[in-house]
XYZ file of C-alpha atoms in Angstrom:
702
model
C -25.944 79.232 -5.226
C -26.445 79.921 -8.966
C -28.024 76.428 -9.132
C -30.635 77.259 -6.589
C -31.189 80.862 -8.221
C -32.003 79.285 -11.547
C -34.115 76.469 -10.108
C -36.025 79.248 -8.139
C -36.739 81.205 -11.330
C -38.012 78.046 -12.982
C -40.317 77.097 -10.202
C -41.688 80.639 -9.809
C -42.430 80.715 -13.615
C -44.329 77.449 -13.244
C -46.323 78.866 -10.266
C -47.006 81.981 -12.094
C -48.791 79.997 -14.852
C -52.340 80.689 -13.825
C -54.967 77.901 -14.108
C -58.590 78.010 -13.588
C -59.768 77.252 -10.102
C -62.193 74.334 -9.601
C -65.744 75.487 -9.668
C -67.442 76.393 -6.287
C -70.559 74.202 -6.801
C -70.199 72.529 -3.363
C -73.088 71.984 -0.826
C -73.264 74.695 1.732
C -74.834 74.720 5.315
C -74.964 76.927 8.350
C -73.513 75.987 11.859
C -75.787 76.501 14.835
C -75.005 77.989 18.302
C -76.308 75.468 20.711
C -78.142 76.763 23.842
C -76.733 73.823 25.821
C -73.987 71.234 25.190
C -75.379 67.885 24.121
C -75.336 65.128 26.686
C -72.432 62.927 25.369
C -74.008 59.500 25.290
C -74.698 58.825 21.579
C -78.409 59.280 21.813
C -78.914 61.993 19.175
C -82.602 61.517 18.535
C -83.597 62.162 22.157
C -81.060 64.758 23.159
C -82.860 68.147 23.430
C -79.753 70.017 22.501
C -80.362 69.064 18.823
C -83.929 70.007 18.723
C -84.915 72.281 15.906
C -81.664 71.830 13.978
C -81.896 70.865 10.280
C -79.592 68.051 9.536
C -77.251 67.878 6.714
C -78.183 64.898 4.473
C -78.439 63.833 0.896
C -75.140 61.889 0.690
C -73.939 60.464 -2.695
C -71.946 57.361 -3.373
C -68.157 57.505 -4.013
C -68.286 53.828 -4.603
C -69.460 51.379 -5.743
C -72.015 53.510 -7.826
C -70.382 56.966 -8.089
C -72.866 59.754 -8.029
C -75.815 57.630 -7.045
C -77.720 58.416 -3.853
C -76.503 56.590 -0.860
C -78.308 53.359 -0.079
C -78.962 54.342 3.578
C -79.872 57.682 4.983
C -77.372 59.660 7.026
C -78.205 62.792 9.038
C -75.555 65.048 10.584
C -76.150 67.795 13.068
C -73.513 70.506 13.258
C -73.384 72.931 16.127
C -71.022 74.593 18.619
C -70.843 75.992 22.061
C -68.545 78.496 23.527
C -65.773 76.022 24.032
C -66.334 73.151 21.581
C -67.471 71.973 18.243
C -70.424 69.430 18.482
C -71.364 66.902 15.833
C -74.280 64.556 16.082
C -74.867 61.841 13.533
C -77.643 59.205 12.894
C -76.635 56.390 10.436
C -79.927 54.865 9.595
C -79.808 51.099 8.639
C -82.488 48.972 7.350
C -80.673 45.756 8.308
C -79.198 46.375 11.760
C -77.917 42.698 11.975
C -75.674 43.599 9.039
C -73.773 46.365 10.717
C -70.086 45.501 10.557
C -67.771 46.349 13.425
C -64.027 45.853 13.739
C -61.069 47.295 15.790
C -59.618 47.967 12.429
C -61.313 51.289 11.492
C -60.834 50.756 7.812
C -62.856 47.433 7.831
C -65.826 48.720 9.958
C -68.941 50.585 9.366
C -67.941 54.222 10.210
C -68.569 57.868 10.075
C -65.765 60.426 9.652
C -65.487 64.138 9.184
C -62.762 66.275 7.406
C -62.287 69.970 8.372
C -60.161 72.444 6.313
C -60.427 75.321 8.801
C -58.241 77.625 6.732
C -59.993 77.010 3.495
C -56.875 76.530 1.423
C -57.883 73.115 0.140
C -54.417 71.820 1.010
C -54.311 70.737 4.563
C -56.950 69.774 7.233
C -57.906 67.500 10.190
C -60.043 64.316 10.084
C -62.059 62.786 12.981
C -63.923 59.515 12.615
C -65.623 56.759 14.711
C -67.431 53.498 14.301
C -70.566 51.809 15.996
C -68.698 50.963 19.271
C -67.090 54.393 19.704
C -63.507 53.942 18.593
C -61.660 57.256 17.976
C -59.719 57.919 14.787
C -58.108 61.178 14.025
C -55.535 62.371 11.658
C -53.962 65.284 9.757
C -54.653 65.621 6.122
C -51.833 66.965 3.546
C -51.540 66.479 -0.163
C -54.766 64.451 -0.229
C -53.432 61.828 2.177
C -54.383 61.312 5.864
C -51.752 60.670 8.489
C -53.644 58.635 11.063
C -50.706 58.650 13.592
C -51.586 62.120 14.676
C -53.827 62.424 17.774
C -55.519 65.282 19.647
C -57.969 65.771 22.576
C -61.634 65.107 21.831
C -64.456 62.779 22.859
C -67.025 60.518 21.106
C -69.914 58.377 22.323
C -71.985 55.980 20.220
C -75.166 53.979 20.505
C -76.813 51.240 18.352
C -80.497 51.096 18.221
C -83.290 49.696 16.092
C -82.950 52.420 13.462
C -79.232 51.888 12.944
C -76.512 53.444 15.112
C -75.678 57.096 16.112
C -72.682 58.924 17.484
C -71.932 62.385 19.315
C -68.628 64.055 18.804
C -67.273 66.826 21.014
C -64.032 68.591 19.798
C -62.664 71.438 21.922
C -61.729 74.421 19.922
C -58.266 74.394 21.609
C -57.681 71.067 19.759
C -58.209 72.737 16.450
C -56.146 75.166 14.426
C -57.818 77.991 12.677
C -57.359 81.563 11.367
C -58.255 84.992 12.604
C -61.876 86.215 12.856
C -64.678 85.607 15.382
C -67.127 84.051 12.805
C -65.603 81.673 10.265
C -66.515 79.601 7.266
C -64.870 76.162 6.932
C -64.515 73.576 4.253
C -66.157 70.354 5.545
C -67.091 66.923 4.347
C -68.744 64.010 5.930
C -68.239 60.316 5.088
C -70.240 57.265 5.788
C -68.886 53.698 5.239
C -71.234 50.727 4.994
C -68.969 47.866 4.954
C -71.193 44.965 4.151
C -71.430 46.211 0.576
C -68.266 48.416 0.547
C -70.289 51.488 0.243
C -68.559 54.833 0.719
C -70.844 58.034 0.462
C -70.085 61.748 0.931
C -72.099 64.798 1.882
C -70.153 66.731 -0.797
C -69.961 64.637 -4.001
C -66.485 63.589 -5.076
C -65.433 61.902 -8.475
C -64.380 58.276 -8.059
C -60.708 59.027 -8.695
C -60.461 61.080 -5.395
C -61.446 60.868 -1.839
C -62.825 63.278 0.689
C -59.128 64.259 1.289
C -59.470 66.263 -1.978
C -60.329 69.241 0.313
C -60.950 71.517 -2.537
C -64.159 69.433 -3.124
C -65.387 69.735 0.390
C -68.620 71.596 1.140
C -68.770 74.714 3.179
C -70.307 75.388 6.686
C -70.628 79.035 7.685
C -71.319 80.910 10.867
C -68.907 79.020 13.123
C -68.239 81.269 16.016
C -64.814 80.526 17.459
C -63.590 81.597 20.882
C -61.206 84.506 21.468
C -57.454 83.638 21.454
C -56.468 81.741 24.512
C -52.880 80.856 25.531
C -53.684 77.203 25.882
C -50.993 75.397 27.701
C -50.767 71.571 28.080
C -48.039 69.705 30.098
C -47.552 65.925 29.652
C -45.046 64.420 32.185
C -44.137 60.839 31.965
C -42.377 58.386 34.353
C -41.224 54.931 33.662
C -39.405 51.997 35.056
C -37.229 49.640 32.880
C -35.816 46.225 33.275
C -33.139 45.002 31.012
C -31.428 41.587 30.809
C -29.074 40.160 28.169
C -27.286 42.129 25.409
C -24.070 43.477 26.731
C -25.275 43.356 30.414
C -24.273 41.040 33.225
C -27.470 39.966 34.907
C -30.527 42.165 35.172
C -30.330 45.919 35.108
C -33.162 48.229 36.628
C -33.515 51.949 36.043
C -36.103 54.617 35.914
C -36.591 57.799 34.140
C -38.903 60.846 33.638
C -39.509 63.510 31.133
C -42.183 65.801 29.728
C -43.713 67.439 26.751
C -45.161 70.969 26.626
C -47.760 72.218 24.135
C -48.492 75.921 23.988
C -50.713 77.795 21.573
C -48.928 80.910 20.519
C -52.033 81.620 18.400
C -54.954 79.485 17.445
C -53.004 78.557 14.182
C -49.509 78.353 15.612
C -48.208 75.862 18.238
C -45.083 75.576 20.302
C -44.046 72.079 21.321
C -41.127 71.390 23.661
C -39.832 68.089 24.866
C -37.325 66.950 27.549
C -35.781 63.638 27.831
C -37.922 62.334 25.011
C -39.041 58.676 25.349
C -40.799 56.381 22.821
C -41.021 53.091 24.751
C -44.642 52.776 23.690
C -43.940 52.744 20.069
C -44.237 49.582 18.015
C -41.013 48.162 16.760
C -40.034 48.481 13.084
C -41.357 46.022 10.657
C -38.407 44.156 9.340
C -37.384 44.114 5.655
C -35.026 41.933 3.629
C -32.755 43.951 1.182
C -32.424 42.029 -2.149
C -31.126 44.993 -4.015
C -28.204 47.503 -4.146
C -29.846 50.547 -2.669
C -30.956 51.579 0.888
C -34.279 50.562 2.424
C -36.617 53.118 3.670
C -38.151 52.762 7.336
C -41.112 55.039 8.064
C -41.307 57.176 11.302
C -43.485 55.761 13.983
C -42.749 58.092 17.005
C -45.609 60.346 17.904
C -43.667 63.501 18.609
C -42.259 63.453 15.056
C -45.356 62.431 13.487
C -47.390 65.425 14.684
C -47.368 67.954 11.913
C -44.912 65.930 9.884
C -46.570 67.042 6.658
C -45.402 70.759 7.324
C -41.764 69.455 7.000
C -42.152 66.959 4.222
C -40.209 67.714 0.992
C -39.260 64.953 -1.278
C -40.238 62.064 -3.489
C -40.095 58.223 -3.282
C -36.476 57.392 -2.407
C -35.401 60.820 -1.269
C -36.640 63.020 1.530
C -34.886 66.306 2.366
C -35.950 65.762 5.964
C -36.450 62.385 7.463
C -36.961 62.444 11.262
C -35.620 58.894 11.801
C -32.168 60.479 11.451
C -32.767 61.929 14.905
C -32.296 59.518 17.813
C -31.957 56.368 15.707
C -28.678 54.947 14.715
C -27.979 53.496 11.224
C -28.208 49.958 12.563
C -31.682 50.618 14.143
C -30.574 51.240 17.825
C -32.566 53.948 19.608
C -30.392 56.655 20.953
C -31.271 58.908 23.997
C -32.938 62.265 22.882
C -32.054 65.031 25.413
C -34.857 67.285 24.190
C -35.984 69.741 21.647
C -38.449 72.382 20.535
C -40.831 72.712 17.552
C -42.881 75.567 16.261
C -45.403 74.675 13.577
C -48.655 75.929 12.076
C -49.892 78.967 10.115
C -49.075 82.490 10.115
C -52.015 84.329 8.771
C -54.227 82.139 6.504
C -51.899 80.870 3.808
C -48.247 80.915 5.214
C -47.057 77.664 6.773
C -44.135 77.828 9.246
C -42.191 74.871 10.684
C -39.145 74.981 12.874
C -37.581 72.001 14.643
C -34.400 71.828 16.873
C -33.376 68.547 18.667
C -30.383 67.268 20.489
C -29.702 63.529 20.623
C -26.688 61.290 21.751
C -24.230 60.609 18.953
C -24.229 57.152 17.581
C -20.472 56.567 17.208
C -18.825 59.188 19.354
C -18.985 60.855 22.720
C -21.188 63.993 22.849
C -24.353 64.967 21.137
C -25.754 65.632 17.718
C -27.746 68.905 17.032
C -30.414 68.774 14.500
C -32.208 71.917 13.144
C -34.882 72.121 10.440
C -36.698 75.241 9.148
C -39.507 75.185 6.654
C -41.489 78.025 5.234
C -44.271 77.541 2.478
C -47.063 79.636 1.015
C -50.438 78.249 0.035
C -51.630 79.369 -3.401
C -54.962 79.017 -5.266
C -56.043 75.761 -6.966
C -53.919 73.341 -4.822
C -50.678 75.290 -5.484
C -47.903 76.221 -3.150
C -44.255 77.218 -2.945
C -41.898 76.662 -0.282
C -38.224 76.633 1.243
C -36.524 74.161 3.577
C -33.188 74.346 5.273
C -31.610 71.642 7.639
C -28.513 71.580 9.639
C -26.808 68.652 11.415
C -23.911 69.348 13.770
C -21.923 66.246 14.929
C -19.082 66.202 17.210
C -16.364 67.939 15.027
C -18.423 68.575 11.728
C -21.512 70.298 10.374
C -23.549 69.561 7.371
C -26.425 71.666 5.750
C -29.141 71.104 3.153
C -31.205 73.919 1.303
C -34.047 73.252 -0.978
C -37.013 75.020 -2.712
C -40.177 73.240 -3.937
C -43.413 74.162 -5.680
C -46.653 72.628 -6.582
C -49.048 73.854 -9.393
C -52.613 72.648 -9.741
C -53.606 72.459 -13.471
C -57.349 72.507 -13.477
C -59.234 69.854 -11.421
C -57.271 66.974 -12.576
C -53.544 68.055 -13.125
C -50.697 68.601 -10.815
C -47.109 69.730 -11.381
C -44.440 69.517 -8.703
C -40.882 70.582 -8.625
C -38.042 70.165 -6.162
C -34.434 71.718 -6.292
C -31.922 71.237 -3.403
C -28.215 71.065 -2.589
C -26.165 69.937 0.376
C -23.073 71.165 1.962
C -20.789 68.314 3.232
C -17.195 68.718 4.544
C -14.719 67.373 1.975
C -17.322 67.346 -0.919
C -17.356 70.318 -3.356
C -19.103 69.065 -6.390
C -22.426 67.240 -7.438
C -24.165 68.095 -4.260
C -27.597 68.737 -5.864
C -30.919 67.116 -6.527
C -33.559 68.177 -9.108
C -37.037 66.570 -9.541
C -39.962 67.566 -11.872
C -43.100 65.599 -11.572
C -46.424 65.927 -13.463
C -49.671 63.994 -13.061
C -53.203 63.821 -14.531
C -55.962 61.850 -12.766
C -59.432 61.703 -14.263
C -62.306 59.225 -13.882
C -60.837 57.331 -16.917
C -57.182 57.907 -16.900
C -54.341 58.190 -14.430
C -51.104 59.450 -15.990
C -47.836 60.727 -14.493
C -44.241 61.243 -15.538
C -41.082 62.488 -13.746
C -37.488 63.488 -14.258
C -34.922 63.205 -11.450
C -31.381 64.077 -10.980
C -29.334 63.178 -7.952
C -25.712 64.064 -7.666
C -22.881 61.760 -6.327
C -22.146 64.215 -3.535
C -25.757 64.846 -2.432
C -26.076 63.979 1.233
C -29.060 65.320 3.286
C -27.697 64.763 6.668
C -31.095 64.930 8.246
C -32.767 63.376 5.342
C -32.915 60.172 3.313
C -31.546 59.229 -0.113
C -31.698 55.790 -1.455
C -29.306 56.181 -4.279
C -27.056 58.794 -5.683
C -25.100 59.595 -8.971
C -27.932 59.005 -11.405
C -30.446 60.654 -13.744
C -33.788 58.933 -13.895
C -37.104 59.049 -15.840
C -40.440 57.489 -15.094
C -43.812 57.316 -16.797
C -46.974 55.683 -15.811
C -50.352 55.201 -17.655
C -53.448 53.431 -16.357
C -56.893 53.168 -17.887
C -59.912 52.738 -15.697
C -62.870 50.824 -16.974
C -66.099 50.556 -14.751
C -68.199 47.367 -15.009
C -71.281 47.763 -12.880
C -72.445 44.252 -13.412
C -69.585 42.137 -12.041
C -66.476 44.349 -11.415
C -65.932 47.493 -9.664
C -63.085 48.350 -12.073
C -60.694 46.980 -14.596
C -57.407 48.745 -14.645
C -54.857 47.884 -17.296
C -51.645 49.827 -16.828
C -48.015 50.267 -17.979
C -45.065 51.837 -16.473
C -41.377 52.371 -17.169
C -38.506 53.754 -15.134
C -34.843 53.963 -16.021
C -31.726 55.284 -14.502
C -28.356 56.339 -16.062
C -25.200 57.611 -14.413
C -23.726 61.044 -15.498
C -21.484 59.331 -18.065
C -24.552 57.869 -19.765
C -24.241 54.307 -18.334
C -27.526 52.523 -18.259
C -27.730 51.431 -14.546
C -31.236 50.186 -14.270
C -34.583 50.013 -15.973
C -38.039 48.241 -15.828
C -40.956 48.050 -18.160
C -44.047 46.804 -16.198
C -47.293 45.665 -17.843
C -50.204 44.819 -15.652
C -53.920 44.082 -15.785
C -55.643 44.714 -12.436
C -59.179 43.591 -11.824
C -61.122 44.937 -8.605
C -64.351 43.362 -7.680
C -67.269 45.057 -5.880
C -66.258 43.168 -2.779
C -62.802 44.847 -2.837
C -61.212 41.509 -3.731
C -58.529 41.958 -6.458
C -56.077 40.131 -8.751
C -53.396 41.698 -10.820
C -51.112 39.454 -13.133
C -48.087 41.436 -14.490
C -44.914 41.006 -16.567
C -41.574 42.836 -16.110
C -38.822 43.437 -18.652
C -35.734 44.532 -16.636
C -32.230 45.748 -17.285
C -29.552 45.976 -14.411
C -26.181 47.376 -15.056
C -23.770 46.561 -12.276
C -20.619 48.593 -12.312
C -19.160 47.065 -9.136
C -20.020 43.670 -7.736
C -22.058 43.441 -4.540
C -23.602 40.821 -2.206
C -26.966 39.718 -1.494
C -27.266 37.582 1.704
C -23.609 36.782 1.297
C -23.809 35.798 -2.366
C -21.864 37.841 -4.995
C -23.497 39.385 -7.970
C -20.582 40.147 -10.412
C -20.321 43.296 -12.542
C -22.092 43.206 -15.871
C -25.207 44.010 -17.776
C -28.127 41.809 -17.179
C -31.525 41.572 -19.175
C -34.167 39.714 -17.460
C -37.964 39.141 -17.597
C -40.271 37.827 -14.816
C -43.917 37.199 -14.065
C -45.604 38.407 -10.956
C -49.112 38.231 -9.702
C -51.039 39.529 -6.583
C -54.363 38.249 -5.261
C -56.326 39.477 -2.345
C -59.750 38.392 -0.958
C -62.419 40.664 0.255
C -60.853 42.387 3.363
C -64.126 42.952 5.301
C -64.774 39.186 5.935
C -63.976 37.292 9.219
C -61.102 35.528 7.308
C -59.186 37.273 4.509
C -55.978 36.799 2.879
C -53.804 36.824 -0.330
C -50.376 36.418 -1.790
C -47.821 38.100 -3.939
C -45.773 35.753 -6.335
C -42.713 36.540 -8.408
C -40.881 34.182 -10.857
C -38.106 34.712 -13.417
C -34.782 36.325 -13.998
C -32.850 38.076 -11.238
C -29.535 39.636 -12.063
C -27.274 36.869 -13.360
C -29.694 34.093 -12.134
C -33.215 33.443 -11.220
C -35.545 34.174 -8.302
C -38.732 32.601 -7.101
C -40.753 34.329 -4.355
C -44.123 34.022 -2.625
C -45.554 36.162 0.169
C -48.825 34.708 1.450
C -50.708 36.394 4.387
C -53.873 35.748 6.277
C -55.974 37.939 8.595
C -58.621 36.999 11.040
C -61.146 39.419 12.644
C -63.588 38.794 15.344
C -66.075 41.721 15.794
C -64.508 44.834 17.424
C -62.291 43.056 19.864
C -59.961 40.647 18.131
C -57.800 40.723 15.124
C -54.924 38.659 14.111
C -52.537 38.431 11.130
C -49.707 36.227 9.858
C -47.477 36.636 6.832
C -44.502 35.002 5.253
C -42.069 36.262 2.617
C -40.148 33.458 1.046
C -37.370 33.921 -1.600
C -35.359 31.235 -3.462
C -32.503 32.774 -5.260
C -29.953 31.085 -7.730
C -27.006 33.190 -8.621
C -25.159 30.357 -10.311
C -22.739 29.891 -7.415
C -21.182 26.435 -6.675
C -23.172 26.343 -3.464
C -26.402 26.343 -5.513
C -29.506 28.289 -4.626
C -30.115 29.975 -1.277
C -33.306 31.217 0.560
C -34.323 34.240 2.328
C -37.301 34.217 4.637
C -39.173 36.756 6.765
C -42.078 35.583 8.973
C -44.386 37.910 10.924
C -47.378 37.392 13.197
C -49.554 40.026 14.818
C -52.276 40.187 17.381
C -54.596 42.991 18.528
C -57.212 42.562 21.250
C -59.337 45.622 22.347
C -60.874 45.272 25.764
C -62.584 48.818 25.265
C -61.888 51.448 22.532
C -59.171 52.886 24.821
C -57.707 49.557 26.411
C -55.840 47.248 24.317
C -53.192 44.635 23.828
C -50.948 44.370 20.645
C -48.253 41.940 19.713
C -45.845 41.608 16.811
C -43.427 38.829 16.431
C -40.943 38.644 13.429
C -38.129 36.325 12.294
C -35.681 37.217 9.512
C -33.404 34.259 8.577
C -31.287 36.456 6.209
C -29.973 38.413 9.084
C -30.786 35.670 11.603
C -32.886 38.141 13.735
C -35.945 37.114 16.009
C -37.859 40.041 17.493
C -40.919 40.382 19.708
C -42.881 43.439 20.714
C -45.851 43.190 23.034
C -47.669 46.325 24.247
C -50.514 46.757 26.664
C -52.169 50.292 26.565
C -54.654 52.004 28.802
C -55.195 55.481 27.291
C -56.925 58.282 29.202
C -56.707 60.951 26.307
C -54.874 61.206 23.020
C -51.751 59.090 23.278
C -51.308 59.616 27.135
C -51.961 56.840 29.658
C -50.392 53.588 30.912
C -48.198 51.473 28.684
C -46.623 48.027 29.639
C -44.147 47.114 26.803
C -42.032 43.936 26.474
C -39.358 43.695 23.865
C -37.118 40.797 22.959
C -34.540 40.610 20.329
C -32.121 37.745 19.425
C -29.823 39.043 16.665
C -26.767 37.007 16.037
C -25.514 39.384 13.326
C -25.275 43.123 13.364
C -27.289 44.037 16.593
C -25.277 42.274 19.406
C -26.311 39.662 21.794
C -29.758 38.582 22.674
C -31.686 40.890 24.993
C -34.962 41.522 26.792
C -36.584 44.544 28.040
C -39.787 45.333 30.242
C -41.003 48.909 30.403
C -43.843 50.275 32.542
C -44.664 53.916 31.388
C -47.229 56.289 32.640
C -48.113 59.744 31.236
C -50.793 62.249 31.848
C -51.946 65.470 30.127
C -52.460 68.466 32.321
C -54.447 71.259 30.859
C -52.925 74.139 32.498
C -54.535 77.080 30.725
């Protein structure tokens, strides 16, 4: 443990280096106790519940003209009753015909609100809607929003001659907050006017950030929260399934049931339990083609694991000490039955974050079960700083493996950030090089974005409940980008350069890439970025790509690439990514075009194609690798929709289709009808089809 002790001392020293907190010059307001709850119909102007309240207004632009007053007036009314937080908003619009509505919330006129209920500036919740009443909610951590999270709340909207308006009702039981009957929360409001790609905030934010920089949010005082209640929700489900093909003879029918339980230990700490966990409603993975030597990363999509995922996240690109896809998903992508589990997550007091997870799932390649345990403890400090510890344990039939890690983050003034991670694993039969160390620093101002990192991953490092893309290397990376604003024609011009290199522990140069790019972004959000890469690949052992062998050797190559994207808020949009040049001991030409179609708030469709032509000098000549996908989304109402995703990967000869109809009552609960088809001639067995009917309902017991 000497390694972790010395690393702990280093991180503690970095965190002890005091830095000035950001100035508290944010706007401030007062919440109002409402004598009656507003009628939830979107009619803010005529609702007597809002009479006499002074609205929050005076929004300023994030883009396109940072710091300028918003082009349209926005009024926000912020109040509360005994049980819920109520927000009314009027989005005035001088050209109501130009209001843009889409079932893609990122391409629609919208209003959103972020709440940092603990005031730490590190984590929060975001709620948003658009003119037709779509519900968007997510969790905010490390200045990013996870939109897969969902909780219970309601919104109604209305369009009128002055623009559009919305009323939000968020039960206090759906929020997490600290102790105290009367509280002050960090809050920011955002308005998007899509026709001119304008984003404006109530609390101003420099253009290099977003409203998810919670330390720049305003404050609203006088929020009376209810006394602690032992809130209990039970969500049972029942499903019927029909399977045909695969390893089955004929058609097989079965049914199943299970449930989730959510219990508020305190207003800031939640207990979740799950039995016979099912994820039939989750969209299938987006396929990827591996044209390199290292493992591909697939993101988590299952709702139970997405909730509060930020509380367990420790890692960097290519390495995660905990990756929940190791639970209930086999290495070849098969879903394994999850018997159940328990999770405790949230805050103890104001600044201490606690996460504990224990799950049991069927073993992939042996009889019996796998047990997965994750424990996470972290402490929020001032100026976007924190320190934490994580431990994981995986018990397979006949063996157990552990991971221990510490991490720290230090805010350096308003623009700088320093992060460090140190961890080691314990794997039976491995007694050396089981460590990982990473140090990352970044600076982000209105003109410059700079970062650099050093990473070291031992050959024996194996996070059994995590992900590691490659081992046995030391790596460095640097990045520099200059941002120029041109108000006449462009939104920004961003020339940039980056380098990353990796060496093994004997000093052998395994890989390196120097990337030079010029990125132009127009006010419409269309962009183009030509770039050139100078690459080195040191291959110690031959490997195969799509059945073709790359022999051992050192390869120096260069290639040209370019990306181009049209304005995304139009009815039709599209773009392409192109690459041409050297590739190991040969050449590669690739193009990835895509097209999107959007018809108001109901219909959206997309199609894309990744095509690669690769010549590695073999006698058979060049070969191709293609991945095609098409998607469709149709919204009958904001809570009733149909989604489809069809994919074909000719490198692995896999065809997959996923069609999902959903009728949601609240959060992610409701009726799902799901059809899956897979025709995989390599790796995943015989063709198979599946039809699932699933219904779940949330019962608010306490």
